[in-house]
PDB file of C-alpha atoms and ligand atoms in Angstrom:
ATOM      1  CA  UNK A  10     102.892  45.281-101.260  1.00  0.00           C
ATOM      2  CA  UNK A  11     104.032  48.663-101.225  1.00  0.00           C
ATOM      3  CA  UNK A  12     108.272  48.957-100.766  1.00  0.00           C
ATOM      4  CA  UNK A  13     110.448  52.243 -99.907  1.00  0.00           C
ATOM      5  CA  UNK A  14     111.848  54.516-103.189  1.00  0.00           C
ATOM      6  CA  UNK A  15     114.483  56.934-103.314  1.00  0.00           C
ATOM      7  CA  UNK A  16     114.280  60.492-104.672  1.00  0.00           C
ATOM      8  CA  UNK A  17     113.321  60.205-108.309  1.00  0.00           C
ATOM      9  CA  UNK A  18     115.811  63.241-108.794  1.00  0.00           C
ATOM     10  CA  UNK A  19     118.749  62.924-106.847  1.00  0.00           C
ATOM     11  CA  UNK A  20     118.538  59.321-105.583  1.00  0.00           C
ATOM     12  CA  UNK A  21     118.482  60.256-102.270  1.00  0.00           C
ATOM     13  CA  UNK A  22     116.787  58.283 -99.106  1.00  0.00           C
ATOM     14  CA  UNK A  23     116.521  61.382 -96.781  1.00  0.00           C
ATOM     15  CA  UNK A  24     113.215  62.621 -96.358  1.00  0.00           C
ATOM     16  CA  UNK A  25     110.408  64.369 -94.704  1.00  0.00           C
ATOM     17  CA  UNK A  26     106.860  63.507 -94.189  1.00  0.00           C
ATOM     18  CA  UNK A  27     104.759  66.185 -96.598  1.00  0.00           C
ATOM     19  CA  UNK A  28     101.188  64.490 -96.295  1.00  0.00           C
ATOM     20  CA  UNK A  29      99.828  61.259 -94.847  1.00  0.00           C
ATOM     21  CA  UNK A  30      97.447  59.161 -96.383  1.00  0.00           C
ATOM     22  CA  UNK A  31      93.765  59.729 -94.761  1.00  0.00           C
ATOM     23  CA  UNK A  32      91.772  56.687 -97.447  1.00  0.00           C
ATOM     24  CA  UNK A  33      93.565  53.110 -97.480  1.00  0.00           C
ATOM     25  CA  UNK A  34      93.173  51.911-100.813  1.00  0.00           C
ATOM     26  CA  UNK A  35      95.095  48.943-101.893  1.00  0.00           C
ATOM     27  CA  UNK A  36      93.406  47.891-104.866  1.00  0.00           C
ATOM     28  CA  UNK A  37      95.825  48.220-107.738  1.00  0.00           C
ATOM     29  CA  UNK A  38      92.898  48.862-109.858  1.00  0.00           C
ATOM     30  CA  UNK A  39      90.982  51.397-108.060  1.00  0.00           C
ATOM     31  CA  UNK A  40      94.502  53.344-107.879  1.00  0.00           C
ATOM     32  CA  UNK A  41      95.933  52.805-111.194  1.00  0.00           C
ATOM     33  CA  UNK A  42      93.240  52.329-113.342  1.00  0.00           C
ATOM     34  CA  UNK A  43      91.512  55.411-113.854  1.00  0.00           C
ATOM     35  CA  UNK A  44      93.732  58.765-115.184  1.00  0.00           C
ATOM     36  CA  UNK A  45      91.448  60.555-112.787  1.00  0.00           C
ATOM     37  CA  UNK A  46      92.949  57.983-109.856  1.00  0.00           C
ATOM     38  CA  UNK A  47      92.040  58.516-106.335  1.00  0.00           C
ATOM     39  CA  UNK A  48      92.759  61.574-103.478  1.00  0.00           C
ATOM     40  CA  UNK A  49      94.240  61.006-100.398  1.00  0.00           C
ATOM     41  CA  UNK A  50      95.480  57.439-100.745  1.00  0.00           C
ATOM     42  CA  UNK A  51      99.500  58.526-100.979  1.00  0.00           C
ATOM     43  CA  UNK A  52     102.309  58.606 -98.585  1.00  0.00           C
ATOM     44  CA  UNK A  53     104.402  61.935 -99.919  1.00  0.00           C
ATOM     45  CA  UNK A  54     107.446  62.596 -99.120  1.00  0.00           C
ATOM     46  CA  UNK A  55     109.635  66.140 -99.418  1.00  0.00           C
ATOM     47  CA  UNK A  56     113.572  65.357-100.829  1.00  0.00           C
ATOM     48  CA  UNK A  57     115.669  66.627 -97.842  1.00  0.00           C
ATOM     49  CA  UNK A  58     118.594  66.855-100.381  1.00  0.00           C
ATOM     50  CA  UNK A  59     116.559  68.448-103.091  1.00  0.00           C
ATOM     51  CA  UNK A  60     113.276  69.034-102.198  1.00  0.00           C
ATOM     52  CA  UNK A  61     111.527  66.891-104.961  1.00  0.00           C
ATOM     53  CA  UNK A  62     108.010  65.643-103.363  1.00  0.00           C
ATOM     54  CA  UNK A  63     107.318  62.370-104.488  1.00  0.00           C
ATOM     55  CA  UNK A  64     104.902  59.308-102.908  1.00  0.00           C
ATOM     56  CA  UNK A  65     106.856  56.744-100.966  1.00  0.00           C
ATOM     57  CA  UNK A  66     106.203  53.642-100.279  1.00  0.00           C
ATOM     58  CA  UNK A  67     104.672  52.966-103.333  1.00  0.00           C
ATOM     59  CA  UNK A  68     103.340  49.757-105.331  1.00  0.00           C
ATOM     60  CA  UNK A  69     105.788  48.041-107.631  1.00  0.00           C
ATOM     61  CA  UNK A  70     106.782  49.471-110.571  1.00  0.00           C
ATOM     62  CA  UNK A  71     104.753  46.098-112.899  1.00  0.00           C
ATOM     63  CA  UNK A  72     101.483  46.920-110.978  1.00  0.00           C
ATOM     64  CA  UNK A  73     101.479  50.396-111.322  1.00  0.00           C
ATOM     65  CA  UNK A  74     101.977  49.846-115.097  1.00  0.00           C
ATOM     66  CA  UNK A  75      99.273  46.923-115.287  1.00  0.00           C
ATOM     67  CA  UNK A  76      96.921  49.415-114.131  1.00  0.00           C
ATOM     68  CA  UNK A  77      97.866  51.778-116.696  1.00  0.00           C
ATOM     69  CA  UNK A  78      97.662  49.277-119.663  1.00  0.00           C
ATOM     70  CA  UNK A  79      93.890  48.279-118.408  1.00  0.00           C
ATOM     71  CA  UNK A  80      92.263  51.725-118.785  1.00  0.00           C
ATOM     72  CA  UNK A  81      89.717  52.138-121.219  1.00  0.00           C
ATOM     73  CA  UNK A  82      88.691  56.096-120.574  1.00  0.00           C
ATOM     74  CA  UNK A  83      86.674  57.934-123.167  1.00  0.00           C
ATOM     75  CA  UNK A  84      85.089  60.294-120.515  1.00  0.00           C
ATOM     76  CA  UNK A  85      87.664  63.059-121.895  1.00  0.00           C
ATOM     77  CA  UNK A  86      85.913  62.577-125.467  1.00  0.00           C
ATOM     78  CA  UNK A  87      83.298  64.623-125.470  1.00  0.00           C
ATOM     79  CA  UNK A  88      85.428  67.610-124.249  1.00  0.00           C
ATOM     80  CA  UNK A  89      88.325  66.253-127.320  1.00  0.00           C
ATOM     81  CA  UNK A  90      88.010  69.557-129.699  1.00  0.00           C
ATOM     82  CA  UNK A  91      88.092  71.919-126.839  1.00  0.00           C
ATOM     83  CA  UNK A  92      91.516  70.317-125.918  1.00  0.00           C
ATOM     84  CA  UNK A  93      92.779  70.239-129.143  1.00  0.00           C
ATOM     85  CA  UNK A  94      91.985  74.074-129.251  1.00  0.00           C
ATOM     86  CA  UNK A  95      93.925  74.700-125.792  1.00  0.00           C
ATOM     87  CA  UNK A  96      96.814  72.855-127.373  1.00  0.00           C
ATOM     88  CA  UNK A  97      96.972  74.627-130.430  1.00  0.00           C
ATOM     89  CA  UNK A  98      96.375  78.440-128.427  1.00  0.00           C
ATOM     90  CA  UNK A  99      99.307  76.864-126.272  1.00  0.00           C
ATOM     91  CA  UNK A 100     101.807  76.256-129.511  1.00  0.00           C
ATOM     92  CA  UNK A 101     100.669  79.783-130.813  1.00  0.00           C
ATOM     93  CA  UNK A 102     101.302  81.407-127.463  1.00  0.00           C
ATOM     94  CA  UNK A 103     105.437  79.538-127.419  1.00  0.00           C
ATOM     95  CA  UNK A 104     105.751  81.186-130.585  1.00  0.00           C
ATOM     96  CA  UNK A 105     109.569  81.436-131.727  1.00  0.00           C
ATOM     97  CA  UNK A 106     110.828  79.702-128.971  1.00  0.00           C
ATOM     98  CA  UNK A 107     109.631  75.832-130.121  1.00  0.00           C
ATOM     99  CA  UNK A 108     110.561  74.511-133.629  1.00  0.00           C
ATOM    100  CA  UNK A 109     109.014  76.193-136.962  1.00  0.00           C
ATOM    101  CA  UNK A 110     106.521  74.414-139.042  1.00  0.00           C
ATOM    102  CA  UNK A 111     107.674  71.183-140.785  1.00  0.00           C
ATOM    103  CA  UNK A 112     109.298  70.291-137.597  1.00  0.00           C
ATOM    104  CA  UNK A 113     109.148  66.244-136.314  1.00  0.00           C
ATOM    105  CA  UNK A 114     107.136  66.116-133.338  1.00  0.00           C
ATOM    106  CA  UNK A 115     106.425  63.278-131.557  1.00  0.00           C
ATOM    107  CA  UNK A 116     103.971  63.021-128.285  1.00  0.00           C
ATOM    108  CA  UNK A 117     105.010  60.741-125.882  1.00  0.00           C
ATOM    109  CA  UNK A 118     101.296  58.891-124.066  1.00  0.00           C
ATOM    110  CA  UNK A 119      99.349  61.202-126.724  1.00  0.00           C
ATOM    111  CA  UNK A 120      96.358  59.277-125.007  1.00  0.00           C
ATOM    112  CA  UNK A 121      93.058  60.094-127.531  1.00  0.00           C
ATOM    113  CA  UNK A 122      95.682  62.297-129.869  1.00  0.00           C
ATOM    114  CA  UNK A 123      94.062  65.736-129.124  1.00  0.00           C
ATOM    115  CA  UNK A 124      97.760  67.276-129.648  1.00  0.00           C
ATOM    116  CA  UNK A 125      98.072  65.786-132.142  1.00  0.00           C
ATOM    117  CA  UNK A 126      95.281  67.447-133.565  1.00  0.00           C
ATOM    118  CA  UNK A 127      96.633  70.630-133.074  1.00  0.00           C
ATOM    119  CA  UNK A 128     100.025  69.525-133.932  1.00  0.00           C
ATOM    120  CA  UNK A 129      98.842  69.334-137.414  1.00  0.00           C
ATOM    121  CA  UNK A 130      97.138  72.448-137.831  1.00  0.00           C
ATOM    122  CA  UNK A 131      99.894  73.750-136.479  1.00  0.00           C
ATOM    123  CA  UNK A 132     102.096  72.603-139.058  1.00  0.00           C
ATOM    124  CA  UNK A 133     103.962  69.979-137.590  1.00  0.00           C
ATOM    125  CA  UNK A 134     104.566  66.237-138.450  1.00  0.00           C
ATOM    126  CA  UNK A 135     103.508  64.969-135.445  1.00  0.00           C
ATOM    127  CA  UNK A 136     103.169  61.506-134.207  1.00  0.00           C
ATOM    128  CA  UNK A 137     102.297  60.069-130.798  1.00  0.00           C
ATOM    129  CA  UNK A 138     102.999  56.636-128.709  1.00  0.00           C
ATOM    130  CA  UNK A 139     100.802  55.310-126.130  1.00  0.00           C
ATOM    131  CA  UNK A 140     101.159  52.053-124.258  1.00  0.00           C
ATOM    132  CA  UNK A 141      97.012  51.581-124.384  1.00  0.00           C
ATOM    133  CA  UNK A 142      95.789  49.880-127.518  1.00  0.00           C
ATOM    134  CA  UNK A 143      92.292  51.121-126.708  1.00  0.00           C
ATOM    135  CA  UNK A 144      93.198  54.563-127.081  1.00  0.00           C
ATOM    136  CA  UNK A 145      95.097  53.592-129.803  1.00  0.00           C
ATOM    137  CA  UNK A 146      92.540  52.880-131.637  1.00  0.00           C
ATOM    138  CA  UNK A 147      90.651  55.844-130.541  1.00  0.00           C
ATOM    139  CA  UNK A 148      92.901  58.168-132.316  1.00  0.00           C
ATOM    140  CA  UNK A 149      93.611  55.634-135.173  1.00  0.00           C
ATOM    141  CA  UNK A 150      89.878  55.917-135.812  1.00  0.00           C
ATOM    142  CA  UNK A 151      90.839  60.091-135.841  1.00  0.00           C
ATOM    143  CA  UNK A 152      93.262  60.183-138.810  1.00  0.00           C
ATOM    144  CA  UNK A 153      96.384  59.828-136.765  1.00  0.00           C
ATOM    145  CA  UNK A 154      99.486  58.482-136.391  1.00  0.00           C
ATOM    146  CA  UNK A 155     100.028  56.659-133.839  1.00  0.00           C
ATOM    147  CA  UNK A 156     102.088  54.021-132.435  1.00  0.00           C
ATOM    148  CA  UNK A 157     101.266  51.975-129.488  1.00  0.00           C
ATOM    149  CA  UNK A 158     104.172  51.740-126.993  1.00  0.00           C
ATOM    150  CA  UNK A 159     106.430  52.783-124.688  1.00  0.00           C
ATOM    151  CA  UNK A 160     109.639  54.442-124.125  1.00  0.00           C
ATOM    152  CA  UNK A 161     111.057  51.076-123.494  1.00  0.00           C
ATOM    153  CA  UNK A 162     109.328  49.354-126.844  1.00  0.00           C
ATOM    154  CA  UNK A 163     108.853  51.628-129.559  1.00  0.00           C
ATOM    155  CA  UNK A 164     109.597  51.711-133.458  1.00  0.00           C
ATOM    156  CA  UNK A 165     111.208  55.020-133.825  1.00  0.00           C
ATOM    157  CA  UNK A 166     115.134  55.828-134.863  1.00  0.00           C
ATOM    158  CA  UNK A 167     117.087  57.706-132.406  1.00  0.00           C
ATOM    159  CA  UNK A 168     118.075  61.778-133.235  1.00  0.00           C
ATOM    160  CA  UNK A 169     114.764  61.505-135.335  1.00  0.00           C
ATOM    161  CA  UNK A 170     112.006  64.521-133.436  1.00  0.00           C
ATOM    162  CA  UNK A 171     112.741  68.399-133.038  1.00  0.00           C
ATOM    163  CA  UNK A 172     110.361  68.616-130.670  1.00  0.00           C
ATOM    164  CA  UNK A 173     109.395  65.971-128.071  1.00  0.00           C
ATOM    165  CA  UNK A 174     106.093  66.596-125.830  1.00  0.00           C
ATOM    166  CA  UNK A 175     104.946  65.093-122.521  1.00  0.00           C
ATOM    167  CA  UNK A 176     101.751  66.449-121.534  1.00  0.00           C
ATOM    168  CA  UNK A 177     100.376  65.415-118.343  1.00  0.00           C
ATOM    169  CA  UNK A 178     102.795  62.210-118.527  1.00  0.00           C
ATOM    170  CA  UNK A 179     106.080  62.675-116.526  1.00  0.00           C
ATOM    171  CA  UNK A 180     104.282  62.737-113.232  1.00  0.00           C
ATOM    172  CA  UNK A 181     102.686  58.936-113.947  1.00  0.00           C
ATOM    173  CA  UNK A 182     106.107  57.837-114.810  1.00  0.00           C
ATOM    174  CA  UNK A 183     108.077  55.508-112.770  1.00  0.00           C
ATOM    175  CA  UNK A 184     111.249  56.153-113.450  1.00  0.00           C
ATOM    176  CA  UNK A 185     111.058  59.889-115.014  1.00  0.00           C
ATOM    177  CA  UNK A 186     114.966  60.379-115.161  1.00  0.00           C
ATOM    178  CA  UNK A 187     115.536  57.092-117.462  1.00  0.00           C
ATOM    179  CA  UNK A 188     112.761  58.483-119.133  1.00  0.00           C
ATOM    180  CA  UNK A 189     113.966  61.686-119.990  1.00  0.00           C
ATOM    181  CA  UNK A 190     117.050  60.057-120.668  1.00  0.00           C
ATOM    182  CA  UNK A 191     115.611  57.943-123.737  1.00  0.00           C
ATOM    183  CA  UNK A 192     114.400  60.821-125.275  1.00  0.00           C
ATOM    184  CA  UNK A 193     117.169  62.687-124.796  1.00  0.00           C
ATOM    185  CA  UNK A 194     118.485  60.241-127.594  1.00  0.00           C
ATOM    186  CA  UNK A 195     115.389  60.494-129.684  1.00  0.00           C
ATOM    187  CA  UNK A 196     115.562  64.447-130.158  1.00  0.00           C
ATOM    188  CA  UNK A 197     117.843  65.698-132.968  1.00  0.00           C
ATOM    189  CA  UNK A 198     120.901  67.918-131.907  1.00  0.00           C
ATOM    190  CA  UNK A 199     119.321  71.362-130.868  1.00  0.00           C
ATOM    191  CA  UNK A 200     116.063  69.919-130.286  1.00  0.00           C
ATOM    192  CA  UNK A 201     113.705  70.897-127.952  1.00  0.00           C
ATOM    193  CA  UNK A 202     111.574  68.817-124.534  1.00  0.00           C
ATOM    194  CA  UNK A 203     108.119  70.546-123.932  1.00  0.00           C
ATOM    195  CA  UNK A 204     106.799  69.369-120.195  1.00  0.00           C
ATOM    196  CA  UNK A 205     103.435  70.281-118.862  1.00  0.00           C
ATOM    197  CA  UNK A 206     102.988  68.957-115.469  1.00  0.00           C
ATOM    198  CA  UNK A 207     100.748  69.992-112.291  1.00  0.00           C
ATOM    199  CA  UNK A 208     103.229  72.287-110.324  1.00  0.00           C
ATOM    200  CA  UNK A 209     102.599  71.721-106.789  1.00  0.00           C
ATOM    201  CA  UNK A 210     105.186  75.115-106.096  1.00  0.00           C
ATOM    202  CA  UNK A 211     101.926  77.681-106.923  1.00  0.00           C
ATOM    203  CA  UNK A 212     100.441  79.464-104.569  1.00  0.00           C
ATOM    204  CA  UNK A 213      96.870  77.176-105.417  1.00  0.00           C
ATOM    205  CA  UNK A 214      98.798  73.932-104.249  1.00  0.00           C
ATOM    206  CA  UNK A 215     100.224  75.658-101.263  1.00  0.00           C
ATOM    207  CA  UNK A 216      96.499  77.073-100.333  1.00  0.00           C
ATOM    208  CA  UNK A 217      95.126  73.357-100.751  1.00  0.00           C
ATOM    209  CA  UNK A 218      97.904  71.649 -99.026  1.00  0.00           C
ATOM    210  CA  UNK A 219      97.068  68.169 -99.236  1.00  0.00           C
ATOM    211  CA  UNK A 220      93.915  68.870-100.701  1.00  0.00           C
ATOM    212  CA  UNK A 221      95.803  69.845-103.745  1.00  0.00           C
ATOM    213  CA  UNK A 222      93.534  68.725-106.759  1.00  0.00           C
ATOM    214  CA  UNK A 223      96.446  66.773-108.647  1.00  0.00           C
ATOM    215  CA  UNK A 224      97.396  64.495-105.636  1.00  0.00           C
ATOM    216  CA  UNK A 225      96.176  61.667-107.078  1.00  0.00           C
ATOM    217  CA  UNK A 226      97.572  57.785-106.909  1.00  0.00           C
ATOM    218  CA  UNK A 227      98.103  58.109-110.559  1.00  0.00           C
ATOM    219  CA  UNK A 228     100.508  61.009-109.985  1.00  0.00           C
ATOM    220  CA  UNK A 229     103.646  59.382-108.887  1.00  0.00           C
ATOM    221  CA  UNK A 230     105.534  62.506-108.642  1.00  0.00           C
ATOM    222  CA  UNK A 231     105.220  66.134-107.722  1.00  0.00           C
ATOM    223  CA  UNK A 232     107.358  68.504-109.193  1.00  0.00           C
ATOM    224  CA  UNK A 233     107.733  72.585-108.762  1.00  0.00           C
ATOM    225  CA  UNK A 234     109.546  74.954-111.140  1.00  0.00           C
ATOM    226  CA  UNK A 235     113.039  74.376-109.458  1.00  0.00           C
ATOM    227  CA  UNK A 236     112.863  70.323-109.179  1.00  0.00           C
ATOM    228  CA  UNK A 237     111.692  70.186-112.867  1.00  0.00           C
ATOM    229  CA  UNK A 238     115.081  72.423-113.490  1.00  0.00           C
ATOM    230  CA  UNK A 239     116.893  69.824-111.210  1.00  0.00           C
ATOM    231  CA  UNK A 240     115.189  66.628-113.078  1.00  0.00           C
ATOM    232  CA  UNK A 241     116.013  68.429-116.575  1.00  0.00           C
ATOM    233  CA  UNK A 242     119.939  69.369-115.679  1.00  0.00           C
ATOM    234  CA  UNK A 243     120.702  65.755-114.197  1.00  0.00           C
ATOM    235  CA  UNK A 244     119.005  64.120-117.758  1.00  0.00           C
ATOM    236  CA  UNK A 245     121.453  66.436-119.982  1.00  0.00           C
ATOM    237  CA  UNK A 246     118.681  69.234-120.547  1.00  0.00           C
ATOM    238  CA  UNK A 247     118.182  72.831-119.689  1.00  0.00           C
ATOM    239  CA  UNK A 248     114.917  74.731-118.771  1.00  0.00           C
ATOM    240  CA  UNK A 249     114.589  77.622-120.840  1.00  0.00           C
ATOM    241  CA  UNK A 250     110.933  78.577-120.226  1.00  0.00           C
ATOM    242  CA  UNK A 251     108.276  78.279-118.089  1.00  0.00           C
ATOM    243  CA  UNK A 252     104.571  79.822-118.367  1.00  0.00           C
ATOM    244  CA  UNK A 253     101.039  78.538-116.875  1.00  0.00           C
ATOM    245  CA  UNK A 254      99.198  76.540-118.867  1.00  0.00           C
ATOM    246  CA  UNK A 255      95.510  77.666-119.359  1.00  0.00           C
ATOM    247  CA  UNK A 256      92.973  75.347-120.483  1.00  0.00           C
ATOM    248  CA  UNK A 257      89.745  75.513-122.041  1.00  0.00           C
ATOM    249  CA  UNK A 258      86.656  72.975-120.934  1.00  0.00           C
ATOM    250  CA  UNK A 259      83.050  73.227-121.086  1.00  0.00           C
ATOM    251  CA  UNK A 260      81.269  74.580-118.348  1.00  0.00           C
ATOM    252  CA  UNK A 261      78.959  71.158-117.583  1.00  0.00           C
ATOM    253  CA  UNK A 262      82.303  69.123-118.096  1.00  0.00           C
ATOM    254  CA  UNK A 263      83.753  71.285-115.104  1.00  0.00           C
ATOM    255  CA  UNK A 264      81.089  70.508-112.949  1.00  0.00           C
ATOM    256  CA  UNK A 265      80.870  66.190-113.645  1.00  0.00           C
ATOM    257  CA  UNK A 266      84.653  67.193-112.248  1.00  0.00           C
ATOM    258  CA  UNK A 267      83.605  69.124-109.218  1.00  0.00           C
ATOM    259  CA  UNK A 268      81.009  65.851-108.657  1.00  0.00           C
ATOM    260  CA  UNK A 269      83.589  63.421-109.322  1.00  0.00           C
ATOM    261  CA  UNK A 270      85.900  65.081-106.782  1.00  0.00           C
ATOM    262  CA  UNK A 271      82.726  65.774-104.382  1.00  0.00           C
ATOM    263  CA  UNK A 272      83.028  69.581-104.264  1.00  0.00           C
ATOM    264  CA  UNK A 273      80.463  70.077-101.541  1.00  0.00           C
ATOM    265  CA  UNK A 274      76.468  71.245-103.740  1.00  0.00           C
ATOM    266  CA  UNK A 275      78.057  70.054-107.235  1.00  0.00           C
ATOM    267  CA  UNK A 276      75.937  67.966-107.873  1.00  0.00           C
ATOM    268  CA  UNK A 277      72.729  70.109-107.420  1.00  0.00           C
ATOM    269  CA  UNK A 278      74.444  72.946-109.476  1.00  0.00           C
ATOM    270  CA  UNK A 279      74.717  70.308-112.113  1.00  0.00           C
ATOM    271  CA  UNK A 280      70.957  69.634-112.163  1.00  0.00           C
ATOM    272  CA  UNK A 281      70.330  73.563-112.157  1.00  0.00           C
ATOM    273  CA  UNK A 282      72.483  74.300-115.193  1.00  0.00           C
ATOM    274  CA  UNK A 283      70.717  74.736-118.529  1.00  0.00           C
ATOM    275  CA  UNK A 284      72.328  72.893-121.038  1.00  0.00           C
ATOM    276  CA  UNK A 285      73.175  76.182-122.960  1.00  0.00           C
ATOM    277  CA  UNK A 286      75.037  77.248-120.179  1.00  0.00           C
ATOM    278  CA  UNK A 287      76.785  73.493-119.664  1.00  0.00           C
ATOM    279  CA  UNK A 288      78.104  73.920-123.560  1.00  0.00           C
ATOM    280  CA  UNK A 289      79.768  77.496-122.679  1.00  0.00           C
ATOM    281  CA  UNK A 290      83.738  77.354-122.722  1.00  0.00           C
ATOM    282  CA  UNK A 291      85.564  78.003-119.920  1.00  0.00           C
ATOM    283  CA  UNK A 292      89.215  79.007-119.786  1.00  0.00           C
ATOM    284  CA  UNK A 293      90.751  78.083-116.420  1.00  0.00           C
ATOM    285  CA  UNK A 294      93.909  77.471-114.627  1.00  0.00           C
ATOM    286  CA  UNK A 295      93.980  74.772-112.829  1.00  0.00           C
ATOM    287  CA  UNK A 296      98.028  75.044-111.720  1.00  0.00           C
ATOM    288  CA  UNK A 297      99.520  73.648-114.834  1.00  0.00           C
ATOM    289  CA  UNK A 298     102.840  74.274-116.280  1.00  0.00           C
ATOM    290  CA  UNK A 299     104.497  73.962-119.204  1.00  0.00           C
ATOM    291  CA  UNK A 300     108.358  73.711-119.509  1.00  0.00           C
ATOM    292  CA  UNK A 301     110.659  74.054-122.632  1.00  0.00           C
ATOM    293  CA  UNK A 302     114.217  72.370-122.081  1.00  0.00           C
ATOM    294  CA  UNK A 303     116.729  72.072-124.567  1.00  0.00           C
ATOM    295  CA  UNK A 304     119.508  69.454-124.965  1.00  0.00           C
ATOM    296  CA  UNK A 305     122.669  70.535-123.168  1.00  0.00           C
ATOM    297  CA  UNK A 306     125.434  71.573-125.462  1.00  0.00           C
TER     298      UNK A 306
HETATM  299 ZN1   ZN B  17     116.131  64.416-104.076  1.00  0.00          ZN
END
């Protein structure tokens, strides 16, 4: 059964209707176990106090996380090295502004380890957690370090990372200020929080309204440039930087997307596409950001 939340940033029960479901789906599964979760299936709500959107009512906190646990996805395989190349383009393009080479890095649900990856040709000693023990194994199989965990059960000491990544992560999370909290203690003095989330503040999210591409049952939370800020200054960081975050896929991967998401004649442009042209690389921008915070002095 689905219950009432408050704000996720300020605690706050006063609120606005943003979007209405228009599926009912109330199959903890269906919702929660896929990373590519379901459209239209949310409540969401707009912060009256400080404008954080954010779904409400919303399963407990032990299903959502069930659902999590259970997913076995290697559908992003195939696409893994064109990842790990955005990532790395992505550290290049952050340049002085995230730790030098030799830093600690850890990756907080590193998933199949594709930052990792690029972590390491980076430079960096990186090493990622992830609560799923089939992914796990995935990037175990890789060559990486990994732990399997979460931010509630994990091996590491605290003040031990100089740079601590969630990509794609915050917006699952159920309770994303403890979260940043915790690794507010697991970041050395001076270190820095990298954040890429779907910003539903562009001027794509705004054109899709509800349509919006990453509102999703998976995605818990929806945060914009200024309620990232507000998150980040209530958890003892600051935002220093913000830029979109481009990503590369292959062309035929792009359009199993457009046919998973039922883009009306995907499918037929899928059958017409010469597998040549399905293995082309794409760079798009699919309204991604990525946020640097440091710890508050
Ligand atoms: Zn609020």
């Amino acid at each position: 059964m689905k219950s009432e939340v408050l704000c996720p940033v300020c605690d706050s029960n006063q609120h606005k209707v943003k979007y209405e479901p228009w599926i009912d789906i109330q199959d903890p599964q269906k919702l929660y176990g896929a990373a590519s979760g379901v459209p239209g299936t949310q409540r969401l709500v707009e912060c009256e106090n400080c404008g954080m959107i954010y779904e409400t009512p919303r399963f407990p906190d032990e299903v959502i996380l069930q659902g999590y646990l259970r997913s076995e996805e290697s559908g992003h395989d195939s696409q893994y090295p064109m990842r790990v190349e955005s990532f790395y383009r992505t550290l290049l393009s952050l340049g002085s502004r995230i730790p030098a080479k030799g830093a600690t890095v850890l990756d907080i649900g590193t998933a199949g380890g594709a930052f990792l990856d690029a972590a390491q040709k980076f430079g960096y000693q990186a090493v990622g957690l992830e609560p799923s023990q089939f992914l796990v194994e995935q990037g175990r199989k890789r060559g990486l370090k990994i732990e399997q965990g979460t931010l509630d059960n994990h091996p590491f000491q605290s003040a031990s990372f100089d740079l601590i990544c969630l990509w794609d992560v915050i917006e699952h999370l159920t309770h994303p200020k403890a979260a940043l909290e915790q690794i507010q203690t697991l970041l050395k003095p001076g270190g820095i929080l990298l954040i890429n989330y779907p910003d539903i503040g562009t001027w794509q999210a705004k054109l899709a309204g509800r349509r919006f591409w990453w509102i999703i049952s998976v995605h818990l939370h929806h945060f914009t440039r200024q309620t990232l800020s507000t998150i980040c200054q209530r958890t003892g960081f600051q935002v220093f930087h913000f830029q979109p975050y481009w990503q590369t896929l292959q062309f035929g991967y792009l359009e199993d997307m457009a046919i998973l998401y039922k883009i009306p004649l995907s499918r037929v442009l899928k059958q017409l596409t010469p597998r040549l042209i399905q293995q082309i690389p794409i760079p798009y921008y699919a309204s991604q950001t990525t946020a640097l915070a440091r710890v508050k002095l």
